[in-house]
Amino acid sequence: MLTVETIVQSLASGLLMGLLYGLIAVGLALIFGLMDVVNFAHGEFLMAAMYATFGCVVFLALDPVFAAPLVAAALFALGAVVYLGVVSFAMRAKTNVGMVQIFATFGLAILMRGLAQWLFTPDYRSIPTSWLANKTVPVFGVFLPLPQLAGALVAIAAFGGLYLVIRRTDFGRALEATREDAGAVALVGINRNRIFALGWGLGAALVGLAGAIMATFFYIYPDVGASFALIAYVTVALGGFGSVFGAFAGGILIGLVEATTAMIMPPALKSVGIYAVYLGVVFLRPRGLFGSI
Amino acid sequence: MPTDFPERRRRLLFVAAALVVMVAALPLFVRDVYVQNILVLTLMYAALSQSWNILSGYCGQISLGHALYFGLGAYTSTILFTKFGVLPWFGMLGGGILSALIALALGYPCFRLRGHYFVIATIVIAETAYLLFLNWDWAGAALGINMRVRGDSWVTFQFARSKLPYFYFALGLAALTWLVTWALEESKWGYWWRAVKDNPEAAESLGVVVFHSKMAAAAVSAFFTAIGGSFYAQFVSYIDPDSVMSFHFSLLMALPAVLGGIGTLWGPALGAAILIPLTELTRSYVGGSGKGIDLIVYGALVMIIALARPEGLISLFAPRRRARVGK
Amino acid sequence: MTSEPILETRGVSHHFGGLVANRDISIAVARGEIVGLIGPNGAGKSTLFNLIAGVAPPTHGSIWFDGANVTALPATGRCRRGIARTFQVVKSFDGMSVIDNVIVGALVRAHSVRAARDHAVEVLQFTGLGQRAGALASELTPSEKRRLEIARALATAPKLLLLDEVLTGLTPAEAQRGVELVRAIRERGTTILMVEHVMEIVMPLVDRAIVLDLGSVLAEGKPADVVRNPAVISAYLGERHRARSA
């Protein structure tokens, strides 16, 4: 029964999810904007973060809220290592550069999925209830589930933090400079390789944060990254590659579209709405909504 | 300048013919049904990857949504056969033509997109089709369509007792796609595709209509991919969205070419010959336990090839295509 | 018929958002001429060059080639009509061999790939790249790559060849060879419009020079006259003055 209440409820949930999608996508957009590489293992970074959160909760008896920064830090390290160990080589390719990046990171994704399956088995896992779960918060008459709300607030805080880092810190400025002209920064004494590694680390940390949040209300299994990954790519492409703000805006849009589609169509087809919006947008604006590349 | 260019082209034909003869003789030595199965799949993927290679290797438009055409081919011929009694041979052709037309229709908006936007569009379109078929009751939805095998016959292209007919068809398809690639490589289209791949702006300044080139490549590629799909449907006698339209297939069609040599004539066949047996064997021996080791091997292989030898393994055997000169 | 210019721009203006890159430019190039398009940085030479090549239609005005209005024709169509161009930053097909690069150009006119290859061989000989036919384009030296750009454009059998700073940044010996090549191309009957920066090399080469400054035509005429034109001198001096005080 579609009442005004249920519609508002759905859209509110969609908005919250959208903020999380945006958080996942921002990491991807950051990396792409920095060096023109799409990380096709981004979904697996999310999966790794979810498993790491699970580990912190179950084995270290940490609450997810406290596990989140740890997981973000761990993912930061993972991102930097992946750049140094894999991507830096991919970027040195002389032929078929685009293809090399795509398949190198795709191979990594498959590898990580296999590793997860081997180490953790394909069983679905979930985090035992934390103080967040099963509570809802009434906001203007709409009941928002606490975990999702907390997640959305963390996402907003993360965007705010990212904005400050990019605009106000030396690192952020170096990041922007490298984005503008990777060749020239060497002349100013900026180590390009270090910036790229840190950029990957930051992008991975953001998705790590998202994973820590999502682990509290999604099942965790080796292939969980795949479904969110596609949404992330669509979000970034929708917002426009090269635009961090676009990823944020795209995420919110996608979250709302998904919620709307779920109201109109059978649940199995809820992704179709997202895909249709993506195709519609890029056919009209081949560079996404805010893209510069 | 070397003057033996046409001769070298002819020599390629002889080499290919010799290979076909050798492979055709394999069933005399290989009686194990399990191994024959692997051979059939290897040949099928050689053909599929060769078709993919035309659009993504030669023309440089990387598609990770080719499962769409594979699935369309499979569903078209199967539905025509089970619901309307149309023989698979006609169904196969119908599927191929339908896929080519859809490729053109999709190309119209999609080829305006560059780079990653295009790749993601191909993934998204294929996923949409997958979801639609998953929920389309008339086409079997998630349960798929089962084809009753009514006994061995070339007319209905069904064989219960032996895999050999399928083997020979797959060999024929692999040879055909190779031949088509060989012919197109040295045609106007081949030059235009490679120019579009390397530098579309420069190509336009030389009179190459980039859009038409991409469309032609897409149509040819989709046509043969669909035929492969129809073949697969007849081979396994059962199709459902997961087995013919999932993203898994899109990847599996691309990887042999990436492994063997994207944009080369022999790359896809070489890649298939290595990758498919490897995949099947690891899956049988290790994958069944759900341990994911087959994925680990698979993923590592893809990464190593992409990073260490982006030109593909074929570069180990042949010097880079350089001396294509002479008269 | 022979007195009609091969190329004409009539009142061509081009804006990029708020920036006016070309302002009401009307020039003509006669058949068989070598015309130099010069001017200080930011004069709008590249913009005009690209408009003539068909990269984009001009915001205002029309472009006429060989008696026909080609304003709405994209680059591919203009190439078929007989306009060929090189790129300032060389855009060779790096994955293809030298001769294959040229064959792509030759395919515009050739009836078969074999005919295209024969023509490509001939063009390579003409431009001095005959020995490098089998090499990959990515393996060429920078000056060889420039010659490949020219060879590829020549293979389209153009009536008008647009050269974008092909003589910039070469050693004196290479530049001299370049000048000879340009003259040889004109001898074969191709009209040439070249954008250039290196005055000492270009002025002895061109029949006529057109000077752009701040988006408009500042002067045109014989090189000797243009060089002594006070407006031209101050435009260039101004540039050097600006550069020195910056």
XYZ file of C-alpha atoms in Angstrom, chain C residues 8 12 20 34-35 67 71 75 146 148 163 170 186 199 210 230 233 242 246:
19
model
C 38.024 31.314 -48.497
C 34.550 33.831 -39.643
C 36.470 35.601 -28.703
C 52.176 28.574 -49.970
C 50.584 30.822 -47.358
C 33.924 26.747 -54.763
C 31.017 25.284 -43.202
C 36.565 16.956 -40.725
C 56.641 14.818 -38.006
C 55.015 10.694 -40.888
C 50.515 22.238 -41.712
C 63.867 21.325 -35.476
C 53.751 22.496 -53.731
C 59.985 33.524 -38.846
C 48.750 36.505 -43.107
C 54.946 48.739 -38.207
C 56.426 44.770 -35.577
C 55.312 41.555 -22.304
C 56.477 39.300 -16.808
